[in-house]
Short mmCIF file of C-alpha atoms and ligand atoms in Angstrom, two decimals:
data_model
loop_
_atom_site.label_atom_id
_atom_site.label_comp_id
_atom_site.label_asym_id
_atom_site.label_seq_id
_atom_site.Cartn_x
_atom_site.Cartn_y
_atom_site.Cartn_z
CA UNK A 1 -32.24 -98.92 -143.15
CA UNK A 2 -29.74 -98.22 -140.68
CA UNK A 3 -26.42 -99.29 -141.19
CA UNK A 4 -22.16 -98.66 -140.14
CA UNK A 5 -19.16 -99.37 -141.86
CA UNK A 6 -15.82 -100.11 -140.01
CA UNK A 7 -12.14 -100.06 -140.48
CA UNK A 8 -10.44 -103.24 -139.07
CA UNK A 9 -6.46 -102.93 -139.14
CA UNK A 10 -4.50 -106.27 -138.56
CA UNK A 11 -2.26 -106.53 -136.22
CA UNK A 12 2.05 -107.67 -135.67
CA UNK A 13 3.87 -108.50 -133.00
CA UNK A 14 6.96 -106.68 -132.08
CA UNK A 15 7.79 -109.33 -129.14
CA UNK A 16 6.23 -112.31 -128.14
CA UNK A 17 7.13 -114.40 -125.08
CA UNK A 18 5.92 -117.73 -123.94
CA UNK A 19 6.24 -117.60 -120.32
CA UNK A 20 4.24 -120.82 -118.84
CA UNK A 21 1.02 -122.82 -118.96
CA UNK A 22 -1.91 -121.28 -117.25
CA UNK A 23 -4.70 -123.35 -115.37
CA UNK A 24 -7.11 -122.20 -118.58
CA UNK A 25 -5.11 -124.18 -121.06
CA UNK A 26 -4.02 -121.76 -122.46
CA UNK A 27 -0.12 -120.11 -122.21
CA UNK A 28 0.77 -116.98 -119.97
CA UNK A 29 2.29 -114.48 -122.55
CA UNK A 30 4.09 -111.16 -122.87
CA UNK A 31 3.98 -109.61 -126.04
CA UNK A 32 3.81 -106.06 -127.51
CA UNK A 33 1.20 -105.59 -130.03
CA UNK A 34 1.21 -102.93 -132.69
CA UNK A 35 -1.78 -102.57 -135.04
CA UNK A 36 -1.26 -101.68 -139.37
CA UNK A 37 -3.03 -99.92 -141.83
CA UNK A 38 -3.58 -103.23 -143.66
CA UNK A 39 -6.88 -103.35 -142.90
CA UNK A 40 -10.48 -105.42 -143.59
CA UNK A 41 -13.60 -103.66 -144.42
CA UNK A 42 -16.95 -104.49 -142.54
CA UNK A 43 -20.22 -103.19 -143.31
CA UNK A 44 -23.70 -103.72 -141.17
CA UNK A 45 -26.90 -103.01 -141.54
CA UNK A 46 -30.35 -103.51 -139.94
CA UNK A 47 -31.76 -106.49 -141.74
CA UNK A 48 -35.88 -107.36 -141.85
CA UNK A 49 -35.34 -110.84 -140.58
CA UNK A 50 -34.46 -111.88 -136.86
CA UNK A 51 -30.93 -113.79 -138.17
CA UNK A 52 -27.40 -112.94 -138.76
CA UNK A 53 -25.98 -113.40 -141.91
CA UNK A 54 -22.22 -113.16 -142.73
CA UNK A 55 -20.83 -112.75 -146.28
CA UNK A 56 -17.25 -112.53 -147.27
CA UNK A 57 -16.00 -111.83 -150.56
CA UNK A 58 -12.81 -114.24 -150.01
CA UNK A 59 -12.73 -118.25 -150.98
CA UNK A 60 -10.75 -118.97 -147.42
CA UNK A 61 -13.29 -117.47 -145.05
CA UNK A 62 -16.03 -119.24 -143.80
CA UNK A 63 -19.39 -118.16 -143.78
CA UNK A 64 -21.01 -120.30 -141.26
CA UNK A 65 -21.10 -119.82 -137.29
CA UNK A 66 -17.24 -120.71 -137.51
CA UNK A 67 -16.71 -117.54 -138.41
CA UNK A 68 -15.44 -114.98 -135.62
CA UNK A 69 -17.39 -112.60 -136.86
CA UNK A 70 -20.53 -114.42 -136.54
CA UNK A 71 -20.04 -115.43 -133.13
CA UNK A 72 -18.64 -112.49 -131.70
CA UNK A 73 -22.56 -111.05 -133.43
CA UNK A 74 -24.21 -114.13 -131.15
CA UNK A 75 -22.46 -113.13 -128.31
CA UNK A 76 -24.10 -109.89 -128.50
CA UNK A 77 -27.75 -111.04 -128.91
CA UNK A 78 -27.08 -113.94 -126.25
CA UNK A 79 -26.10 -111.07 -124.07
CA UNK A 80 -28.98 -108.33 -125.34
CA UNK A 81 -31.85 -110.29 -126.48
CA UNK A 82 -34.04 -107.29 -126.03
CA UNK A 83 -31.92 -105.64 -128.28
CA UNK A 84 -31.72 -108.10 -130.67
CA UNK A 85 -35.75 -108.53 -130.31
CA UNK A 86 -36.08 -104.47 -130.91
CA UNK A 87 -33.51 -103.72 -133.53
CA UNK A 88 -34.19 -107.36 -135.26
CA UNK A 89 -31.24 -109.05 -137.70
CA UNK A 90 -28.20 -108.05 -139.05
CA UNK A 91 -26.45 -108.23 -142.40
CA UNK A 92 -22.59 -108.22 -142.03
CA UNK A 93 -20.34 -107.65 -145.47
CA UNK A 94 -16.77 -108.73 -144.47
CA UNK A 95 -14.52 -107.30 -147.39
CA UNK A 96 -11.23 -108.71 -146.51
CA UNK A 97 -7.54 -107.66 -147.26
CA UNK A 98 -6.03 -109.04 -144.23
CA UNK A 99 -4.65 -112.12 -144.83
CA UNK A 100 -6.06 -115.31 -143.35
CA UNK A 101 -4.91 -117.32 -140.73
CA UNK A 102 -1.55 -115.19 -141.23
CA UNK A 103 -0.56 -114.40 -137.77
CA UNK A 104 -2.36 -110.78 -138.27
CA UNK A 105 -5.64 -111.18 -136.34
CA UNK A 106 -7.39 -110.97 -139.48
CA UNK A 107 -10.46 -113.75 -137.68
CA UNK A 108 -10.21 -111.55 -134.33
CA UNK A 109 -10.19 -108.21 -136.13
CA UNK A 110 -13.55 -108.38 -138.15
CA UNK A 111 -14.70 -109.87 -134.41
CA UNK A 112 -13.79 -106.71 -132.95
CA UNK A 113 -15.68 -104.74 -135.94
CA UNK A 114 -18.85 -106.77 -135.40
CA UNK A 115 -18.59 -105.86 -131.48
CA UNK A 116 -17.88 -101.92 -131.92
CA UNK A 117 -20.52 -101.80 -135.12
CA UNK A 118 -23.70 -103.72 -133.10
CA UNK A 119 -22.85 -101.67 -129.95
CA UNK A 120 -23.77 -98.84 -132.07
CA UNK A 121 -26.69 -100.33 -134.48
CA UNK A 122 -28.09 -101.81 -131.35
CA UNK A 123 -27.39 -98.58 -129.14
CA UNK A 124 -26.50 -100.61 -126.32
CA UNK A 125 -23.77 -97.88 -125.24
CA UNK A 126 -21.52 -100.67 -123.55
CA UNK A 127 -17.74 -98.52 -122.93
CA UNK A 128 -14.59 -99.76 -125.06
CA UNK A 129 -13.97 -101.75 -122.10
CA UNK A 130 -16.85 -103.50 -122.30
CA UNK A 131 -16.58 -104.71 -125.67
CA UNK A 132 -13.14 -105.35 -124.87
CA UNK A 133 -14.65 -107.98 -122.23
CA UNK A 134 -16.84 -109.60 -124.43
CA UNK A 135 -13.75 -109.51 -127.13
CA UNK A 136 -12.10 -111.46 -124.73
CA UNK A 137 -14.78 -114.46 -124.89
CA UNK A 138 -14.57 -114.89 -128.47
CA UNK A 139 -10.47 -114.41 -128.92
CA UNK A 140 -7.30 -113.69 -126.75
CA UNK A 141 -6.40 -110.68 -129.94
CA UNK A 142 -10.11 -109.47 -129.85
CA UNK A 143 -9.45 -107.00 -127.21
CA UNK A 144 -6.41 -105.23 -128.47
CA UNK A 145 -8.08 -105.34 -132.28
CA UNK A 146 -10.86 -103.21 -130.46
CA UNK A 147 -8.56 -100.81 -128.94
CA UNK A 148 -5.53 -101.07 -131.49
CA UNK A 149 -2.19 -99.16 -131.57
CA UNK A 150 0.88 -99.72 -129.45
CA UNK A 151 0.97 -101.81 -126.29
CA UNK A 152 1.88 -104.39 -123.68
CA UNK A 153 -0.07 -107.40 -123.69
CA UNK A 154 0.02 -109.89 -120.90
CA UNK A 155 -2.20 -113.35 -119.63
CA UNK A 156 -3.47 -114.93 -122.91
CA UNK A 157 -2.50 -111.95 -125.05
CA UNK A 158 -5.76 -109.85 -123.62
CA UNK A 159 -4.59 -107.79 -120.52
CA UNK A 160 -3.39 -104.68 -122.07
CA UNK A 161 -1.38 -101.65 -121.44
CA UNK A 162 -1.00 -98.82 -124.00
CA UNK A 163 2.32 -97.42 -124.93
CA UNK A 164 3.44 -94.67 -127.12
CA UNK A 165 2.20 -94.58 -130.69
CA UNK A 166 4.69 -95.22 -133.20
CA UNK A 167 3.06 -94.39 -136.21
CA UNK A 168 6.08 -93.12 -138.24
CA UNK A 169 6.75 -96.68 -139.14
CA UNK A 170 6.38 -99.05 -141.75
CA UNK A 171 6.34 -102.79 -142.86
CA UNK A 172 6.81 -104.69 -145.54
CA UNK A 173 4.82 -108.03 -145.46
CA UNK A 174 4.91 -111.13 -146.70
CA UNK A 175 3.07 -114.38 -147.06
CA UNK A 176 2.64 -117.52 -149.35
CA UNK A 177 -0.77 -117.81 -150.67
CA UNK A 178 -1.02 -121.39 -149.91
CA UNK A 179 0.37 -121.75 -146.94
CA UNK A 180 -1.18 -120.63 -143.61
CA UNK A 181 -0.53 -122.06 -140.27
CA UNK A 182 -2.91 -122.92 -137.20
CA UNK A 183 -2.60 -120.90 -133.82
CA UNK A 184 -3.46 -123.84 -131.78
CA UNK A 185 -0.70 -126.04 -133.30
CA UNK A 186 2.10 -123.64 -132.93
CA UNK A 187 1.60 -123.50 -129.25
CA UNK A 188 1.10 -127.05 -128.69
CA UNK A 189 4.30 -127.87 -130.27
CA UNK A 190 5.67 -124.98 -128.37
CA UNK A 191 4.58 -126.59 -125.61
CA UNK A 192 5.69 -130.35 -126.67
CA UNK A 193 9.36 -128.87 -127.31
CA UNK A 194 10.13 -126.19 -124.63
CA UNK A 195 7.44 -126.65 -121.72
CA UNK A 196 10.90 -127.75 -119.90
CA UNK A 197 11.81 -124.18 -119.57
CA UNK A 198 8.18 -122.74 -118.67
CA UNK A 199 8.52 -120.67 -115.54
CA UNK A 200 6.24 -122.98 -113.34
CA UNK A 201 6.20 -120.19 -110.14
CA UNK A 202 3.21 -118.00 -110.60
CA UNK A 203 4.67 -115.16 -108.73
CA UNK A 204 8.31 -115.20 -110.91
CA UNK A 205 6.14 -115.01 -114.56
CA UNK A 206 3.95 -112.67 -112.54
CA UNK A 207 7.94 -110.44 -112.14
CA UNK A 208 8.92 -111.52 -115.38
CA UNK A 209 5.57 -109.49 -117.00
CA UNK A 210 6.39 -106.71 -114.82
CA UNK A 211 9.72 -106.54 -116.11
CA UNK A 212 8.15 -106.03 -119.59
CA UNK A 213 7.52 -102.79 -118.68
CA UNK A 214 11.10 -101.56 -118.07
CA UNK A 215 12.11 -103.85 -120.94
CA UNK A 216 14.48 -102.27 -123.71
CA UNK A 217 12.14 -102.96 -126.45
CA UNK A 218 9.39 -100.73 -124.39
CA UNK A 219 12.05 -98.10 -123.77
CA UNK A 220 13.23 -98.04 -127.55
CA UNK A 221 9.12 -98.01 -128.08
CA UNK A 222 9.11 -94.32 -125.53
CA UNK A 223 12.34 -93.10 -127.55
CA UNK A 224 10.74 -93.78 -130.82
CA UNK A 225 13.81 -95.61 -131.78
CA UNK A 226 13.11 -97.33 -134.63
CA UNK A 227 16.90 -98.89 -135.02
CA UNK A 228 16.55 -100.40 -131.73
CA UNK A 229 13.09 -101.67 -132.35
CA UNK A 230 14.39 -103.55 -135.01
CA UNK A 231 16.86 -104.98 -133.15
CA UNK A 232 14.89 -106.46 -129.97
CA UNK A 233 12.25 -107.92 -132.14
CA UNK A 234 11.40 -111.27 -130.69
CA UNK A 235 9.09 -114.12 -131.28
CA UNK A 236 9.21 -117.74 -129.49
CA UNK A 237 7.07 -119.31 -131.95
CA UNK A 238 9.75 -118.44 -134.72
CA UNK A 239 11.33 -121.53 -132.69
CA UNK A 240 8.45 -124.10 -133.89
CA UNK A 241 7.34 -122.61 -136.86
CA UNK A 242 10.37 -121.65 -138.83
CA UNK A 243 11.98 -124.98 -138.68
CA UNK A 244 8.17 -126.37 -139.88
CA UNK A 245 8.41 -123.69 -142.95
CA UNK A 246 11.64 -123.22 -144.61
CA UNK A 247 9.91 -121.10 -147.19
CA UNK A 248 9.18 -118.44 -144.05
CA UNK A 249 12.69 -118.61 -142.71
CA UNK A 250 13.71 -117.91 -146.66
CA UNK A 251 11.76 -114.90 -146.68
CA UNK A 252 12.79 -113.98 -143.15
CA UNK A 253 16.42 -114.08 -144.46
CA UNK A 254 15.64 -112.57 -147.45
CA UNK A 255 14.35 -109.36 -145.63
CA UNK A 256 17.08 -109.37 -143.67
CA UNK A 257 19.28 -109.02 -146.21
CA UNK A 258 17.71 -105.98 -147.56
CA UNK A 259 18.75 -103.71 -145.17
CA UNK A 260 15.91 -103.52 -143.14
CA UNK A 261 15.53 -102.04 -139.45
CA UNK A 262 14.54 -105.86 -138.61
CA UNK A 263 12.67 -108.65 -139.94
CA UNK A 264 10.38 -111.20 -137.77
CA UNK A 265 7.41 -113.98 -138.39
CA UNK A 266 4.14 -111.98 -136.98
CA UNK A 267 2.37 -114.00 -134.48
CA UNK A 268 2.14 -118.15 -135.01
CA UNK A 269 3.16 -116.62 -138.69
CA UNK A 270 3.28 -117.59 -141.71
CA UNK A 271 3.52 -113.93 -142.42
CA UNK A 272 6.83 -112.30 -142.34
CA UNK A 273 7.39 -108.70 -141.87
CA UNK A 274 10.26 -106.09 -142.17
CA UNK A 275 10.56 -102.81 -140.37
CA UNK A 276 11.35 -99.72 -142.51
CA UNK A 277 12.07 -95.82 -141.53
CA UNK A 278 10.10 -94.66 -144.51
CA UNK A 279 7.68 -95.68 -147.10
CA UNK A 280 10.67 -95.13 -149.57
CA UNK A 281 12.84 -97.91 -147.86
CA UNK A 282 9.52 -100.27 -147.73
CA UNK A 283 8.58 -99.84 -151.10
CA UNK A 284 12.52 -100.54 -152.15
CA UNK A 285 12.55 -104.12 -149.84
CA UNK A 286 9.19 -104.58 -151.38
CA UNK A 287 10.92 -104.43 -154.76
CA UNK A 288 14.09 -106.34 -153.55
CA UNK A 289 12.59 -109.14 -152.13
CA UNK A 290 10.25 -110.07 -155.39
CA UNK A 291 13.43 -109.80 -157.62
CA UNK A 292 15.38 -112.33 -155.63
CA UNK A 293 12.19 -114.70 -154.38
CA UNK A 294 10.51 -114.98 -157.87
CA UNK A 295 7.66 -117.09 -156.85
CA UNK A 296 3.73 -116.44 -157.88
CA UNK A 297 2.56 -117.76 -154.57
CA UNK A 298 4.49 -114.93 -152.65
CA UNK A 299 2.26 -112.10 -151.90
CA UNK A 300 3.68 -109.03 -150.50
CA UNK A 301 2.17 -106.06 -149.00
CA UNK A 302 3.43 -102.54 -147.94
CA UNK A 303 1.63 -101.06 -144.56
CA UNK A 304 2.05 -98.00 -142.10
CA UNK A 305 2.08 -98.49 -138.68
CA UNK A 306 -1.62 -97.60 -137.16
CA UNK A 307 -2.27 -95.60 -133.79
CA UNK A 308 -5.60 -96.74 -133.61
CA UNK A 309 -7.73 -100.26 -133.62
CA UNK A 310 -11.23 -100.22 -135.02
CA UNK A 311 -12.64 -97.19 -136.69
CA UNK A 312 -16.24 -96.04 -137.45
CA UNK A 313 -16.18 -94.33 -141.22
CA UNK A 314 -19.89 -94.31 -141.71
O1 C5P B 401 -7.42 -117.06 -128.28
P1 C5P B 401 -7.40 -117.68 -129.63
O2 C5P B 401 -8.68 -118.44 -129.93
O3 C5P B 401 -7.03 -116.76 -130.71
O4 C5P B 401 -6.26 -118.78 -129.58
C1 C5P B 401 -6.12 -119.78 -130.55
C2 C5P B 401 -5.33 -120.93 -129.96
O5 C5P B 401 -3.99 -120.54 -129.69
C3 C5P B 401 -5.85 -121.44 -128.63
O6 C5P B 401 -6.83 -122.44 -128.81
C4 C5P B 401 -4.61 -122.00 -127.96
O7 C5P B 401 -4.35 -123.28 -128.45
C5 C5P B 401 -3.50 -121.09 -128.47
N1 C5P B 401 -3.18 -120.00 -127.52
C6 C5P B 401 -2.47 -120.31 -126.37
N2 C5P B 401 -2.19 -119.31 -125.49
C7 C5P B 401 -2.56 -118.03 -125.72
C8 C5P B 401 -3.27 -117.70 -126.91
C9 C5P B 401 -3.56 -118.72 -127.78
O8 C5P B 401 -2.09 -121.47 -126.12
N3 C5P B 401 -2.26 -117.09 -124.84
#
């Protein structure tokens, strides 16, 4: 029996801009995307029947064709039925650590496994960008989950330019178990509260993504300036979400007041994080922030920074 298992790292955001609407719906961003060692487990193997089967060892995780991982596997025998017809089924083992719909990609990362993983148990030798095509079908993250690390993000989140790896960093994280918020909602409230200041001119948001790339945070990214990273963290959906969640702009403050390099909502959130120089100073705030939140439903993690998206360990 053939068979691969994959590291899938989550990802945060260390900006995120809403610049406009685009004609697909969905909103023109610029963001810049750094990938964590918090990361999901997915095994495949070559199973006798021709069908995909999906199973996931956590209660919140669907295992029906609503999962990302399943479709992102019918994408790939929709687009290689000979493959498919050759190799036959496939058994897919999500074990997941990633928190769910967390603002960490968890959904698009085990997506990205599935696409890297069958590429190889199916030996269809498509290149990374490739599978960062067909990433792009099944989720706007998919494509940076595939090729992970630092970078620039642009259009719905999957136009991408690498930057510098900053892997000397950490985070602290943080999330309530029970709550979790929907992507789709966050930007349509976005969009029901501040569309008035969307930049409507194609070519100015076209500038203003340009700009990105002579933006401070990008430079402090080149200088491996942690300090200043933590400064120039930004996120517009903080502006929808946080007002929504007072128990996220709690933590938020509460990480802030440990003497962190910065402290931001990941994404559409709920999940809070706080930059640290060291794994020391994480595991400290770490400590800090459960003696002054004292709340079961809190669940806090400590992650590196990653330089690289998914990873083949078997
Ligand atoms: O691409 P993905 O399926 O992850 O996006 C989830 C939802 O988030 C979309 O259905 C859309 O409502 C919103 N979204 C958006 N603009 C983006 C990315 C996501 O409006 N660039």
């Amino acid at each position: 029996m053939r068979a691969y298992s994959l590291i899938a790292p989550g990802k945060i955001n260390l900006a995120l801009e809403i610049l406009g609407d685009r004609p697909d719906g969905y909103h023109e961003l610029a963001m810049v995307l750094q990938s964590i060692d918090l990361a999901d487990q997915i095994d495949l193997c070559s199973i006798s029947i021709d069908s995909i089967r999906v199973r996931c060892d956590h209660p919140q995780v669907p295992q029906d064709k609503t999962n990302l991982a399943t479709r992102a596997a019918e994408l790939i025998a929709a687009q290689f039925p000979q493959a498919f017809a050759q190799y036959g089924g496939v058994g897919i083992t999500i074990h997941k650590r990633i928190p769910v719909a967390a603002g960490l990609a968890g959904g698009s990362t085990d997506a990205a496994a599935v696409l890297v993983g069958l590429n190889l148990l199916w030996k269809l030798g498509l290149t990374q960008w490739e599978l960062q095509e067909l990433g792009s079908q099944l989720g706007s993250d998919v494509p940076f989950c595939i090729a992970g690390g630092t970078a620039i993000a642009t259009g719905r989140g999957d136009q991408l330019s690498p930057l510098p790896s900053l892997d000397h960093l950490y985070v602290v994280l943080g999330k309530y178990r029970s709550l979790t918020v929907s992507t789709a909602w966050a930007y349509q409230t976005y969009r029901q509260q501040f569309s008035s200041s969307y930049v409507a001119d194609p070519q100015m948001a076209a500038r203003e993504k340009v700009t990105l790339h002579s933006s401070p945070m990008v430079k402090a990214i080149t200088h491996q300036d942690g300090v200043q990273i933590g400064q120039l963290l930004h996120n517009d959906l903080e502006r929808v979400v946080l007002p929504q969640y007072p128990q996220v702009l709690q933590l938020r403050d509460a990480f802030h007041n440990s003497g962190v390099l910065g402290a931001m909502m990941s994404g559409s959130g709920p999940t809070v994080f706080a930059l640290c120089q060291s794994y020391d100073q994480a595991q400290q705030v770490k400590d800090r922030v459960k003696g002054t939140i004292v709340d079961p439903d809190l669940e806090l993690w400590l992650a590196r920074f990653s330089p690289a998206g998914i990873r083949v360990v078997s």
